[in-house]
Every structure is written in C-alpha cells, then in structure tokens.
PDB file of C-alpha atoms in Angstrom:
ATOM      1  CA  UNK A   1     -19.089 -47.458 -68.005  1.00 62.00           C
ATOM      2  CA  UNK A   2     -21.957 -49.718 -67.553  1.00 79.00           C
ATOM      3  CA  UNK A   3     -23.417 -51.777 -70.550  1.00 82.00           C
ATOM      4  CA  UNK A   4     -26.444 -50.555 -72.151  1.00 79.00           C
ATOM      5  CA  UNK A   5     -29.234 -52.050 -74.390  1.00 78.00           C
ATOM      6  CA  UNK A   6     -28.975 -51.476 -78.126  1.00 74.00           C
ATOM      7  CA  UNK A   7     -32.583 -49.839 -78.209  1.00 79.00           C
ATOM      8  CA  UNK A   8     -34.697 -47.507 -75.979  1.00 83.00           C
ATOM      9  CA  UNK A   9     -31.584 -46.169 -74.065  1.00 87.00           C
ATOM     10  CA  UNK A  10     -33.316 -42.888 -73.676  1.00 89.00           C
ATOM     11  CA  UNK A  11     -35.805 -44.708 -71.225  1.00 91.00           C
ATOM     12  CA  UNK A  12     -33.746 -47.389 -69.799  1.00 91.00           C
ATOM     13  CA  UNK A  13     -30.889 -45.228 -68.549  1.00 93.00           C
ATOM     14  CA  UNK A  14     -33.035 -43.018 -66.456  1.00 94.00           C
ATOM     15  CA  UNK A  15     -34.712 -46.147 -64.813  1.00 95.00           C
ATOM     16  CA  UNK A  16     -31.292 -47.578 -63.953  1.00 94.00           C
ATOM     17  CA  UNK A  17     -29.941 -44.112 -62.679  1.00 94.00           C
ATOM     18  CA  UNK A  18     -32.908 -43.498 -60.457  1.00 94.00           C
ATOM     19  CA  UNK A  19     -32.802 -47.126 -59.162  1.00 95.00           C
ATOM     20  CA  UNK A  20     -28.865 -46.703 -58.480  1.00 94.00           C
ATOM     21  CA  UNK A  21     -28.108 -49.574 -60.980  1.00 94.00           C
ATOM     22  CA  UNK A  22     -29.736 -52.108 -58.551  1.00 94.00           C
ATOM     23  CA  UNK A  23     -32.973 -54.318 -59.050  1.00 95.00           C
ATOM     24  CA  UNK A  24     -35.819 -52.537 -57.311  1.00 95.00           C
ATOM     25  CA  UNK A  25     -37.734 -55.967 -56.294  1.00 95.00           C
ATOM     26  CA  UNK A  26     -39.135 -55.517 -52.785  1.00 93.00           C
ATOM     27  CA  UNK A  27     -40.328 -58.972 -52.224  1.00 92.00           C
ATOM     28  CA  UNK A  28     -42.749 -59.279 -55.217  1.00 92.00           C
ATOM     29  CA  UNK A  29     -40.843 -62.223 -56.246  1.00 93.00           C
ATOM     30  CA  UNK A  30     -41.961 -64.054 -53.210  1.00 90.00           C
ATOM     31  CA  UNK A  31     -38.346 -63.755 -51.959  1.00 91.00           C
ATOM     32  CA  UNK A  32     -38.166 -61.333 -48.801  1.00 91.00           C
ATOM     33  CA  UNK A  33     -34.581 -60.245 -49.628  1.00 91.00           C
ATOM     34  CA  UNK A  34     -33.936 -60.017 -45.627  1.00 88.00           C
ATOM     35  CA  UNK A  35     -30.182 -59.762 -45.934  1.00 90.00           C
ATOM     36  CA  UNK A  36     -30.362 -56.692 -47.935  1.00 89.00           C
ATOM     37  CA  UNK A  37     -33.092 -54.522 -45.994  1.00 89.00           C
ATOM     38  CA  UNK A  38     -35.793 -56.003 -48.239  1.00 91.00           C
ATOM     39  CA  UNK A  39     -34.613 -55.097 -51.589  1.00 93.00           C
ATOM     40  CA  UNK A  40     -33.106 -57.663 -54.312  1.00 93.00           C
ATOM     41  CA  UNK A  41     -29.180 -57.395 -54.175  1.00 92.00           C
ATOM     42  CA  UNK A  42     -28.419 -57.868 -57.842  1.00 92.00           C
ATOM     43  CA  UNK A  43     -26.723 -54.878 -59.588  1.00 92.00           C
ATOM     44  CA  UNK A  44     -26.510 -54.288 -63.235  1.00 90.00           C
ATOM     45  CA  UNK A  45     -23.344 -55.581 -64.752  1.00 88.00           C
ATOM     46  CA  UNK A  46     -22.667 -57.677 -61.548  1.00 85.00           C
ATOM     47  CA  UNK A  47     -21.893 -61.309 -61.561  1.00 80.00           C
ATOM     48  CA  UNK A  48     -24.198 -63.845 -59.610  1.00 73.00           C
ATOM     49  CA  UNK A  49     -22.481 -65.671 -56.981  1.00 70.00           C
ATOM     50  CA  UNK A  50     -23.757 -69.088 -58.124  1.00 69.00           C
ATOM     51  CA  UNK A  51     -22.718 -69.632 -61.679  1.00 73.00           C
ATOM     52  CA  UNK A  52     -20.930 -66.275 -62.380  1.00 73.00           C
ATOM     53  CA  UNK A  53     -23.286 -65.074 -65.046  1.00 82.00           C
ATOM     54  CA  UNK A  54     -23.558 -61.197 -65.303  1.00 85.00           C
ATOM     55  CA  UNK A  55     -26.717 -59.706 -64.223  1.00 87.00           C
ATOM     56  CA  UNK A  56     -28.563 -57.351 -66.944  1.00 91.00           C
ATOM     57  CA  UNK A  57     -31.261 -55.309 -65.423  1.00 93.00           C
ATOM     58  CA  UNK A  58     -34.262 -54.471 -67.366  1.00 93.00           C
ATOM     59  CA  UNK A  59     -36.676 -51.448 -67.279  1.00 94.00           C
ATOM     60  CA  UNK A  60     -40.189 -53.130 -67.018  1.00 94.00           C
ATOM     61  CA  UNK A  61     -43.492 -51.735 -65.508  1.00 95.00           C
ATOM     62  CA  UNK A  62     -43.893 -51.821 -61.687  1.00 92.00           C
ATOM     63  CA  UNK A  63     -47.000 -53.706 -62.059  1.00 92.00           C
ATOM     64  CA  UNK A  64     -45.826 -56.907 -63.610  1.00 91.00           C
ATOM     65  CA  UNK A  65     -49.294 -57.608 -64.879  1.00 90.00           C
ATOM     66  CA  UNK A  66     -49.315 -54.918 -67.487  1.00 91.00           C
ATOM     67  CA  UNK A  67     -49.691 -56.076 -70.897  1.00 90.00           C
ATOM     68  CA  UNK A  68     -46.871 -55.655 -73.270  1.00 87.00           C
ATOM     69  CA  UNK A  69     -48.459 -53.662 -75.612  1.00 92.00           C
ATOM     70  CA  UNK A  70     -49.257 -51.037 -72.823  1.00 93.00           C
ATOM     71  CA  UNK A  71     -45.714 -51.383 -71.234  1.00 90.00           C
ATOM     72  CA  UNK A  72     -43.850 -50.345 -74.342  1.00 89.00           C
ATOM     73  CA  UNK A  73     -45.708 -46.804 -74.250  1.00 91.00           C
ATOM     74  CA  UNK A  74     -45.020 -46.202 -70.485  1.00 93.00           C
ATOM     75  CA  UNK A  75     -42.623 -43.270 -69.644  1.00 93.00           C
ATOM     76  CA  UNK A  76     -39.630 -43.917 -67.595  1.00 92.00           C
ATOM     77  CA  UNK A  77     -41.388 -42.676 -64.430  1.00 92.00           C
ATOM     78  CA  UNK A  78     -43.622 -45.543 -64.490  1.00 94.00           C
ATOM     79  CA  UNK A  79     -40.979 -48.310 -64.891  1.00 95.00           C
ATOM     80  CA  UNK A  80     -38.527 -50.097 -62.429  1.00 94.00           C
ATOM     81  CA  UNK A  81     -35.341 -51.867 -62.629  1.00 96.00           C
ATOM     82  CA  UNK A  82     -35.728 -55.498 -62.529  1.00 95.00           C
ATOM     83  CA  UNK A  83     -33.349 -58.492 -62.526  1.00 94.00           C
ATOM     84  CA  UNK A  84     -34.561 -61.259 -64.879  1.00 92.00           C
ATOM     85  CA  UNK A  85     -35.190 -63.881 -61.918  1.00 92.00           C
ATOM     86  CA  UNK A  86     -37.305 -61.513 -59.939  1.00 94.00           C
ATOM     87  CA  UNK A  87     -39.348 -60.206 -62.952  1.00 94.00           C
ATOM     88  CA  UNK A  88     -40.060 -63.769 -64.060  1.00 94.00           C
ATOM     89  CA  UNK A  89     -41.275 -65.082 -60.579  1.00 94.00           C
ATOM     90  CA  UNK A  90     -43.173 -61.888 -59.917  1.00 93.00           C
ATOM     91  CA  UNK A  91     -44.915 -62.153 -63.297  1.00 91.00           C
ATOM     92  CA  UNK A  92     -45.601 -65.710 -62.775  1.00 92.00           C
ATOM     93  CA  UNK A  93     -47.204 -65.150 -59.400  1.00 91.00           C
ATOM     94  CA  UNK A  94     -49.174 -62.146 -60.799  1.00 88.00           C
ATOM     95  CA  UNK A  95     -50.610 -64.207 -63.521  1.00 86.00           C
ATOM     96  CA  UNK A  96     -51.396 -67.309 -61.130  1.00 85.00           C
ATOM     97  CA  UNK A  97     -53.172 -64.897 -58.784  1.00 79.00           C
ATOM     98  CA  UNK A  98     -55.472 -63.498 -61.690  1.00 75.00           C
ATOM     99  CA  UNK A  99     -56.208 -66.997 -62.976  1.00 69.00           C
ATOM    100  CA  UNK A 100     -57.308 -68.269 -59.434  1.00 61.00           C
ATOM    101  CA  UNK A 101     -60.963 -69.083 -59.394  1.00 65.00           C
ATOM    102  CA  UNK A 102     -63.190 -67.374 -56.852  1.00 65.00           C
ATOM    103  CA  UNK A 103     -63.689 -69.331 -53.816  1.00 70.00           C
ATOM    104  CA  UNK A 104     -66.540 -71.756 -54.739  1.00 65.00           C
ATOM    105  CA  UNK A 105     -69.109 -73.087 -52.174  1.00 67.00           C
ATOM    106  CA  UNK A 106     -67.934 -76.464 -50.643  1.00 68.00           C
ATOM    107  CA  UNK A 107     -69.696 -79.649 -51.596  1.00 67.00           C
ATOM    108  CA  UNK A 108     -71.877 -79.901 -48.539  1.00 71.00           C
ATOM    109  CA  UNK A 109     -72.414 -76.184 -47.791  1.00 64.00           C
ATOM    110  CA  UNK A 110     -76.118 -75.328 -47.750  1.00 60.00           C
TER     111      UNK A 110
END
C-alpha cells in the first residue's frame, strides 16, 4: 500500500492513480527528462538515487502559476501529480517569466 497524506485524500488519490503514481512533469521544470521519454521518472514512495530520500508526490494544478487560494478549490481533474523538485522549479520559472519586463527600447533606438 502506498502512503497517503493526512488530508484531502479524496482529491489526492484519484490524481495519483490517473498519473500511475509517477510525476507528470513533462519538462516544465527545464529538464527534458530525455532518459524517460520526456516525463519525470520519480514515483511516489520511491527513493531518489542521490541521497536515498523518499519521494512524496503532491497533487497540484497543471498551471503552476495558479494562486494557492484558487488551487485548493480545483477538482482532481484539473490537478497533476508533481514531485517537489519539479514543481518548485516549474513554479519559480513561471514566476520569473511573469515578472520579466516587456522588452524596452534600446538606449540609442530612434
């Protein structure tokens, strides 16, 4: 039996089952995941090879820029299974892309 969170199991479990208990990152984190056909290889309750920590997947919106207040109201059909590493990097990249200023004219452009 796979481990489960203490809350929101009715939403979390269908997301994990539809994902096959595997992270659904398809490169949003910046890693192409080329060795695993473009999808993150981390599985729930699996061990990382580097430090031996257990992977705990989370159910989070497919659009990582979704505000937390909106994310908690989403149904399972709008969530994806994410490993913490992929989700953190993808969210950081989304925030940086949104915060990037529009292209300003050059100093000597006339």
